[in-house]
Coordinates of N, CA and C in Angstrom, one line a residue:
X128 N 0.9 -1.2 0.0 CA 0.0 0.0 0.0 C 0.9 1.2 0.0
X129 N 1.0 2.1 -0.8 CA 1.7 3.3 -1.1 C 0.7 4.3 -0.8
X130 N 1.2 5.3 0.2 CA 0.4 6.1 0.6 C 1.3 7.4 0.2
X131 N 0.6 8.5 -0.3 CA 1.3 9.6 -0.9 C 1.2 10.7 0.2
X132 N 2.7 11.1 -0.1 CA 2.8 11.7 1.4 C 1.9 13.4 1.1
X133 N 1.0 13.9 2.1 CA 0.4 15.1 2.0 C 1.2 16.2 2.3
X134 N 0.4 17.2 1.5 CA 1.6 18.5 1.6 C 1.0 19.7 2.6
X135 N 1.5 20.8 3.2 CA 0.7 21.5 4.1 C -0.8 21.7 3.5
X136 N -0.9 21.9 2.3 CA -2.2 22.4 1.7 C -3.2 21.3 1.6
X137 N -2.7 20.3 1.6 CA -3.4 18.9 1.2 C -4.0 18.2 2.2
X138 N -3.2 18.4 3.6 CA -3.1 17.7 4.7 C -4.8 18.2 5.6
X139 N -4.9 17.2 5.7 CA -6.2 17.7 7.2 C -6.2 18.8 8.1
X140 N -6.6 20.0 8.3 CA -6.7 20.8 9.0 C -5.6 20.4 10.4
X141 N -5.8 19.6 10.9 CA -5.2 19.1 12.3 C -3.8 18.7 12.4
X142 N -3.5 18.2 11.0 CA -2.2 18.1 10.8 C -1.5 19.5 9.9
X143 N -1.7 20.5 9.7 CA -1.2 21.7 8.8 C -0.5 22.3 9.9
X144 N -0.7 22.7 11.3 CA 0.1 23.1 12.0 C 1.6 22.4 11.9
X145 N 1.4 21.0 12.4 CA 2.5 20.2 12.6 C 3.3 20.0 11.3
X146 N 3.0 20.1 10.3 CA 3.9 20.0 8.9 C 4.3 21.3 8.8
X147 N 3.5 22.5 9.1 CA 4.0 23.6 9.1 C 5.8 24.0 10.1
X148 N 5.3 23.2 11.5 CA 6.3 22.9 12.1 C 7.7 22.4 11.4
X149 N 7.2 21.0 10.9 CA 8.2 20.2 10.5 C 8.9 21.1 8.9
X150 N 8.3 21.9 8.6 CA 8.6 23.0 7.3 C 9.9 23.9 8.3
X151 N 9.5 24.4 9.0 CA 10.7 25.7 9.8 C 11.6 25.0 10.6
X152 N 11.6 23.6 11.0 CA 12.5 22.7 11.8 C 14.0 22.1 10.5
X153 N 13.0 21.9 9.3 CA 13.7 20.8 7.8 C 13.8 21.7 6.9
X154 N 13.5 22.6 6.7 CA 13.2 23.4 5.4 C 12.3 22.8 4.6
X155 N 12.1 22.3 4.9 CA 10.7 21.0 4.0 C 10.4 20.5 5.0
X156 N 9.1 19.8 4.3 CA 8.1 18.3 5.2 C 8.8 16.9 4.8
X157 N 9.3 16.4 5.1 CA 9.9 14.9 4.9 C 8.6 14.2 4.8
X158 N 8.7 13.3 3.7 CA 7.8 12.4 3.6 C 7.0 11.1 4.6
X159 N 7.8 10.8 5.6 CA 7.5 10.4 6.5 C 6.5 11.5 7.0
X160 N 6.5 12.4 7.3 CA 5.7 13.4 8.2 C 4.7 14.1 7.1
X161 N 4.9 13.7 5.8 CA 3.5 13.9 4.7 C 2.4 12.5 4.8
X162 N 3.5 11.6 4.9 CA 2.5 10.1 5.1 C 1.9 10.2 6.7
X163 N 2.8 10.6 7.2 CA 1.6 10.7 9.2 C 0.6 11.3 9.0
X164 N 0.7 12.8 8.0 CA -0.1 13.4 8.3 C -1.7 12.9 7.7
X165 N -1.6 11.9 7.1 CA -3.1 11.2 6.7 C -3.5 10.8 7.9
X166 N -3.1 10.3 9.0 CA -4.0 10.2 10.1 C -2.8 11.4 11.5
X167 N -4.1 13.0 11.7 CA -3.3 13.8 11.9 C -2.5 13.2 13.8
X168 N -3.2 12.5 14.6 CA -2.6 11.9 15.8 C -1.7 11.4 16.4
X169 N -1.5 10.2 14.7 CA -0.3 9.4 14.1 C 1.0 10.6 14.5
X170 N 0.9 11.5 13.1 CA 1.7 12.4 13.1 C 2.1 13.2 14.3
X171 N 0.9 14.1 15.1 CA 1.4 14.1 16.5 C 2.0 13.2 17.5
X172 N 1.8 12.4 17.4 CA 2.4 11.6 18.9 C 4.2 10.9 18.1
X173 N 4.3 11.0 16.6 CA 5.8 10.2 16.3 C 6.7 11.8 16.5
X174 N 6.0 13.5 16.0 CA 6.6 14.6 16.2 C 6.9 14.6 18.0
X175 N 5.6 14.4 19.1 CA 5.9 14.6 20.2 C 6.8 13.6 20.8
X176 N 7.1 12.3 20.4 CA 7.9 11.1 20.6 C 9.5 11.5 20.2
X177 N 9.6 12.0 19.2 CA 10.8 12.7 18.4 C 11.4 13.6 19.8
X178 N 10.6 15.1 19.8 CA 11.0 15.9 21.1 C 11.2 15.2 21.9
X179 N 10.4 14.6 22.4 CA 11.0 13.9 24.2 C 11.9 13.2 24.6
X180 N 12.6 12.4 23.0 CA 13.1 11.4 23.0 C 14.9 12.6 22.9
X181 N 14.4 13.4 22.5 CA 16.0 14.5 22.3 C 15.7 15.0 23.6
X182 N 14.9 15.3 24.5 CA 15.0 15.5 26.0 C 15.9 14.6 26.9
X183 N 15.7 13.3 26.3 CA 16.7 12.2 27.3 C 18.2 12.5 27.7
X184 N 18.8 11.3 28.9 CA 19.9 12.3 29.4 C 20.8 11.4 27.8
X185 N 20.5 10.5 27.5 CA 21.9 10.4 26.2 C 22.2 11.5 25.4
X186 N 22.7 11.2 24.9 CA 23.8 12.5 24.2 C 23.4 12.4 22.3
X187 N 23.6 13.3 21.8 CA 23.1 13.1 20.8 C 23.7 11.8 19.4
X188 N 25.4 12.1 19.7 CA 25.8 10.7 19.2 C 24.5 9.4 19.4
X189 N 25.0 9.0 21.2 CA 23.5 8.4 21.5 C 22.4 8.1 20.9
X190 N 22.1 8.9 20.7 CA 20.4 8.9 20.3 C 20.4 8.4 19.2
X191 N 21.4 8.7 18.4 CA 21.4 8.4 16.5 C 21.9 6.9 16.3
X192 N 22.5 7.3 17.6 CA 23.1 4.9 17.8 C 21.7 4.3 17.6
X193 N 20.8 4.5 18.5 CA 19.8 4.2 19.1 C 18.8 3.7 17.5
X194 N 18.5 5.1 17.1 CA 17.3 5.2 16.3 C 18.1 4.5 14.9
X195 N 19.1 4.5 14.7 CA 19.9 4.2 13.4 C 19.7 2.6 13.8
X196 N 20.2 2.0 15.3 CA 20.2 1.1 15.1 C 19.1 0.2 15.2
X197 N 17.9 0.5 15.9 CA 16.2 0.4 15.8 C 16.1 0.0 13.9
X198 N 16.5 1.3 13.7 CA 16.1 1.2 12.2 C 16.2 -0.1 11.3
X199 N 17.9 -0.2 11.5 CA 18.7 -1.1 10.8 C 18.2 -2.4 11.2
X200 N 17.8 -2.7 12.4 CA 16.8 -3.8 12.8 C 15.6 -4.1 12.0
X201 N 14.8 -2.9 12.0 CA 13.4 -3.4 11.4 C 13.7 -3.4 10.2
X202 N 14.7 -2.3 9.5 CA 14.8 -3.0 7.7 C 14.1 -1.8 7.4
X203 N 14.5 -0.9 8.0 CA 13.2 0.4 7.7 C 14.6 1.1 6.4
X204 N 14.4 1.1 4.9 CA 15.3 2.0 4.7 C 15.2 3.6 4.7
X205 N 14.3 3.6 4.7 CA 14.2 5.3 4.8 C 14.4 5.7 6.1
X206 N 14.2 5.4 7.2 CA 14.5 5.6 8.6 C 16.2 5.6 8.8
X207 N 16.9 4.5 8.2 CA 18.1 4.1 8.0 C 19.1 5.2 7.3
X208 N 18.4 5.9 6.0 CA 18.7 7.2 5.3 C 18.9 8.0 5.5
X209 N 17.5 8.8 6.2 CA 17.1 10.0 6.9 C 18.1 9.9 8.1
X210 N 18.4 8.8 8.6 CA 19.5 9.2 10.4 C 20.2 8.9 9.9
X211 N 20.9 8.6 9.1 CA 22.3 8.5 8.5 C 22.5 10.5 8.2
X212 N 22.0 10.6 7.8 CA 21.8 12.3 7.3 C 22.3 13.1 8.7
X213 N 20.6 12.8 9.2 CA 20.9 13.3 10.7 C 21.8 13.8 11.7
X214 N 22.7 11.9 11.5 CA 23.7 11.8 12.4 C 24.8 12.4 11.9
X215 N 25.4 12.6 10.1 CA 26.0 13.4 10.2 C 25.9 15.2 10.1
X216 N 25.1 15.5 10.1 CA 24.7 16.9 10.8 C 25.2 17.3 11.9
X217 N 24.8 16.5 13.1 CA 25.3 16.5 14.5 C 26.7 16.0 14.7
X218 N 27.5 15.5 13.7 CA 28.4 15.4 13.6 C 29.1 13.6 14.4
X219 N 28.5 13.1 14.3 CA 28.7 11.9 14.8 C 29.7 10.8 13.9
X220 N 30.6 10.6 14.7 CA 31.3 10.0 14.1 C 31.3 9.2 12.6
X221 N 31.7 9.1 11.6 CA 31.4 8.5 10.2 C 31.6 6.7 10.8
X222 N 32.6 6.5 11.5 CA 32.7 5.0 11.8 C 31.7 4.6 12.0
X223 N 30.8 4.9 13.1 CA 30.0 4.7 14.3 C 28.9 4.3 13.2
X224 N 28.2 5.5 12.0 CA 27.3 5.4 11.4 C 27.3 4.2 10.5
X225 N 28.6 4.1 9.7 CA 29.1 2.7 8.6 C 28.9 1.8 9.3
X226 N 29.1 1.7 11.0 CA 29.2 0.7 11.6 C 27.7 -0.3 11.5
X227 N 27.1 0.9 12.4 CA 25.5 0.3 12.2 C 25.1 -0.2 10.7
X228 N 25.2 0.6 9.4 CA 24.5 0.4 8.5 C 25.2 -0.9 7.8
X229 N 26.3 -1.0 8.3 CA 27.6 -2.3 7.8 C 26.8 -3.6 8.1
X230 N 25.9 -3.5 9.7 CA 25.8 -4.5 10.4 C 27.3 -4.9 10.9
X231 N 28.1 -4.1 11.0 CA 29.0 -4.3 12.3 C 29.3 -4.1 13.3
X232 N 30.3 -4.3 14.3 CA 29.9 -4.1 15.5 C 30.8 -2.2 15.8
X233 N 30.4 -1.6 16.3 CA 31.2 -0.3 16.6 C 32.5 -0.5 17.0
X234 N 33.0 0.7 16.8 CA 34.7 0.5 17.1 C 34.7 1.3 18.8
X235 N 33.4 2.0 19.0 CA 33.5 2.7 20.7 C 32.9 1.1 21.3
X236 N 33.5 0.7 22.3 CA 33.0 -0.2 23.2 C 31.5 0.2 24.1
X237 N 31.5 1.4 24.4 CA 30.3 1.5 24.8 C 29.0 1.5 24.1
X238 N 29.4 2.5 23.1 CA 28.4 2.8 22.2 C 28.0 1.4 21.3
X239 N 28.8 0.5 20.9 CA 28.3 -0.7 21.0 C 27.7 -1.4 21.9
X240 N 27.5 -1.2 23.3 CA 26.5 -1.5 24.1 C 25.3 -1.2 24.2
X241 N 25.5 0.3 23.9 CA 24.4 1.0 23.6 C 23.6 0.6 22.2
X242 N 24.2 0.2 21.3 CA 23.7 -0.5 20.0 C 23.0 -2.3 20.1
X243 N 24.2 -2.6 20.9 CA 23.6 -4.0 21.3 C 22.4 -4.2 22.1
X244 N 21.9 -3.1 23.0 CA 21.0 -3.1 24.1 C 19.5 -2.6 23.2
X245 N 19.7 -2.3 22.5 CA 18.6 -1.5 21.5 C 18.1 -2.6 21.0
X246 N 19.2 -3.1 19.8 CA 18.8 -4.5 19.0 C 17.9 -5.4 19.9
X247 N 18.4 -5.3 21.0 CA 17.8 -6.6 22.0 C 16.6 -6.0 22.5
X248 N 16.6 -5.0 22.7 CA 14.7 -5.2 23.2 C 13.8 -5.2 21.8
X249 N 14.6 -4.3 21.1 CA 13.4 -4.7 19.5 C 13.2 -6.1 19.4
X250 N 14.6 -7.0 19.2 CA 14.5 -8.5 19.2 C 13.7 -8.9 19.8
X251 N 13.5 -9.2 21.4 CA 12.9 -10.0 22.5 C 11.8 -9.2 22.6
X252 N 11.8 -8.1 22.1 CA 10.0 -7.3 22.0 C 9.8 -7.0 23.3
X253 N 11.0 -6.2 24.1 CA 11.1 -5.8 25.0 C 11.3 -6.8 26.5
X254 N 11.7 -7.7 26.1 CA 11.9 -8.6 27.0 C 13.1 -9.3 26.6
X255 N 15.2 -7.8 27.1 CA 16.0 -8.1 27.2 C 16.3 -9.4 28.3
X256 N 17.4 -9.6 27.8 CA 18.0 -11.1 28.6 C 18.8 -9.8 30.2
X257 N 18.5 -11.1 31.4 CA 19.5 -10.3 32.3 C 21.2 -10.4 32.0
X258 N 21.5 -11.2 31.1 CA 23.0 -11.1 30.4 C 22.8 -9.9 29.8
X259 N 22.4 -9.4 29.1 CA 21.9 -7.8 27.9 C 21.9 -6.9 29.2
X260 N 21.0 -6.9 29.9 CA 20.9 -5.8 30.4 C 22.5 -5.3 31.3
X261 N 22.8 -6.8 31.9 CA 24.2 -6.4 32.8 C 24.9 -5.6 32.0
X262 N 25.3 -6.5 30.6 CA 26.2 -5.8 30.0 C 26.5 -4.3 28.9
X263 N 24.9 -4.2 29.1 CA 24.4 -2.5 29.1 C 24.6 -1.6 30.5
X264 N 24.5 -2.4 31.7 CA 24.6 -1.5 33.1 C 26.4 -1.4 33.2
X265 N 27.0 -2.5 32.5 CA 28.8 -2.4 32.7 C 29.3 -1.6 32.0
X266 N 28.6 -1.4 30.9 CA 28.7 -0.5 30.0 C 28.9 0.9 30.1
X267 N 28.4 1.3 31.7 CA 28.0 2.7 32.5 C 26.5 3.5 32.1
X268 N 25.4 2.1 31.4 CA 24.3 3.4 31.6 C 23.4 2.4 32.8
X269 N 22.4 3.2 32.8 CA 22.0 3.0 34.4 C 20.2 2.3 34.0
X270 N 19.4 2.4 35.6 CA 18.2 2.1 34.7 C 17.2 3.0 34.0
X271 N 17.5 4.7 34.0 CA 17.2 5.0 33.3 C 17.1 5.1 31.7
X272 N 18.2 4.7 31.6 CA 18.8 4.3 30.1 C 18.4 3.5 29.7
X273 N 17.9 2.9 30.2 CA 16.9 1.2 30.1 C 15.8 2.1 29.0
X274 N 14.7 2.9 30.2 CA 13.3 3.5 29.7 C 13.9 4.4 28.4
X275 N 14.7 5.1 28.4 CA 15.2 5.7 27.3 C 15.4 5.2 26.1
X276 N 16.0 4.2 26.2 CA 16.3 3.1 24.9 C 14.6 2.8 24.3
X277 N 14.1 2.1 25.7 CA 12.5 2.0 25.3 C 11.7 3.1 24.6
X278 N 12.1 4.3 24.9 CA 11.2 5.8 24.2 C 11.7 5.5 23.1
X279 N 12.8 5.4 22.7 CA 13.4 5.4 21.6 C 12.9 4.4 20.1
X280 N 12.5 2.9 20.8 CA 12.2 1.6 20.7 C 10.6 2.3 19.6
X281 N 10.0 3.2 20.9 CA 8.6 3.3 20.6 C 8.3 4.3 19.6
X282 N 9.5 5.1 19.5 CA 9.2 6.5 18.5 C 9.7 5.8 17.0
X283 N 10.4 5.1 17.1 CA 11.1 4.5 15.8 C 10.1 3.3 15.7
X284 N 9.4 2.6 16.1 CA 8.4 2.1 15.6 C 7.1 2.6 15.0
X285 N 7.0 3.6 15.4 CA 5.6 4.1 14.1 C 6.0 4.4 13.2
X286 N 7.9 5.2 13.3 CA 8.0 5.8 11.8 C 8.3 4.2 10.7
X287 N 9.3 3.2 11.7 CA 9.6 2.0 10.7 C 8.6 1.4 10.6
X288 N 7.4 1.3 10.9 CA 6.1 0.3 10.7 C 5.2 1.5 9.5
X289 N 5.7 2.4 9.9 CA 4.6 3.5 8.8 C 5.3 3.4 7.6
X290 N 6.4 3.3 7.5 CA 7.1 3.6 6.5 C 7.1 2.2 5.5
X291 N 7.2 1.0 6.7 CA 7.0 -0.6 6.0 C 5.3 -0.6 5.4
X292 N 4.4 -0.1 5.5 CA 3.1 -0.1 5.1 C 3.1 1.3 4.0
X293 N 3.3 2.3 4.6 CA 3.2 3.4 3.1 C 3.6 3.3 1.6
X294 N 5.1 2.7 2.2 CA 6.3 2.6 1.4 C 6.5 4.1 0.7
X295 N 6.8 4.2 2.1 CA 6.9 6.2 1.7 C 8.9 6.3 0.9
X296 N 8.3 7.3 0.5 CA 9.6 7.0 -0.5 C 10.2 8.3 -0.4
X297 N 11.8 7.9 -0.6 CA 13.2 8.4 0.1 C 13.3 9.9 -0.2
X298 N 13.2 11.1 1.1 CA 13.3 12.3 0.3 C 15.0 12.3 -0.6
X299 N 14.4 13.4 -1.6 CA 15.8 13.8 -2.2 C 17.1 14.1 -1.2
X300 N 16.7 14.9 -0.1 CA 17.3 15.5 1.3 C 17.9 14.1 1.8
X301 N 17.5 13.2 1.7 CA 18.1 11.7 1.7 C 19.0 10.5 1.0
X302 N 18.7 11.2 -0.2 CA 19.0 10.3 -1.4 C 20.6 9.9 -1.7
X303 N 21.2 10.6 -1.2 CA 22.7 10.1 -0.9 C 23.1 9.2 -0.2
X304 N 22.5 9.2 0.7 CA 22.7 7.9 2.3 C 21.4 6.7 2.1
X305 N 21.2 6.6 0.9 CA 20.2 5.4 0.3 C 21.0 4.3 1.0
X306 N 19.9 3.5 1.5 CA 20.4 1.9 2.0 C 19.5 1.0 2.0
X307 N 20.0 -0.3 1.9 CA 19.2 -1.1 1.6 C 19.8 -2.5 2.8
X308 N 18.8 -3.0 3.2 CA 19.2 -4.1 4.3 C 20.4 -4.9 3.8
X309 N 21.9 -5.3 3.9 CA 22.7 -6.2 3.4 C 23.6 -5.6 2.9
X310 N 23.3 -4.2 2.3 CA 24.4 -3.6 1.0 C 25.3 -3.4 1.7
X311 N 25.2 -2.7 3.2 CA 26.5 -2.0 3.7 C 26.0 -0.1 3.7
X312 N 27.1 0.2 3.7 CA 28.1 1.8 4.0 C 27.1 2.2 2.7

């Protein structure tokens, strides 16, 4: 089912604010956030999940481990794209990102934990092993970092399940950092 992503003028009254938003944040609406806006609540809660989830105490490297590697799990390629982008904006290491999209393991030991700890609750569907979790708490994050990973878990699942049902398709603003499950870098 290909759903075409709506534009501020097209979108439902309820969602024109929030694209409007996502227009002064991107310089554009990303098609992800043209496809939410067909059901406008969708779109609020993956925009208010987004904010809260950059509220957390991780660091923004962090966070791009997190959602990059969420991504790279579900096989989401546009999710995979778009934080590839992302992450280098914020300037996050180039290894770190090849790493995830390689399917290899990180060259930081932590932040590999932090990659490993992610995979594993998407995996187990939130029901990490107490081996995972120790070696996420040895790792130095705590149990807050636990619920964080989780917010993370849950924001990157509406965009990678919306995006597996729309088959919303790769903005231009993306189209350099195209990936595909297996290819690599």
């Amino acid at each position: 089912m290909t759903l075409k992503p709506l534009t501020i003028d097209s979108a439902p009254e309820q969602a024109r604010p929030l694209l409007e938003k996502a227009k002064q944040n991107y310089g554009f609406v990303p098609n992800l956030l043209g496809v939410m806006a067909h059901a406008p609540a969708t779109l609020e809660a993956y925009m208010t999940l987004s904010g809260l989830f950059d509220q957390t105490s991780l660091s923004p490297t962090e966070r791009q481990v997190v959602l990059l590697a969420i991504s790279a799990e579900n096989q989401c390629t546009y999710c995979v794209a778009a934080h590839t982008v992302i992450a280098q904006m914020q300037k996050v290491d180039t290894d770190v990102v090849e790493a995830i999209r390689n399917g290899e393991p990180i060259p930081d030991d932590k932040l590999e934990a932090l990659r490993r700890f992610a995979v594993e609750v998407v995996t187990t569907r939130g029901w990490p092993s107490d081996e995972a979790r120790q070696a996420f708490h040895d790792a130095g994050y705590s149990e807050a970092h636990v619920l964080e990973v989780i917010l993370g878990v849950g924001m990157k699942t509406l965009s990678n399940y919306t995006n597996h049902a729309a088959e919303t398709p790769l903005d231009e603003a993306f189209s350099d950092a195209a990936w595909e499950p297996g290819m690599g870098g």
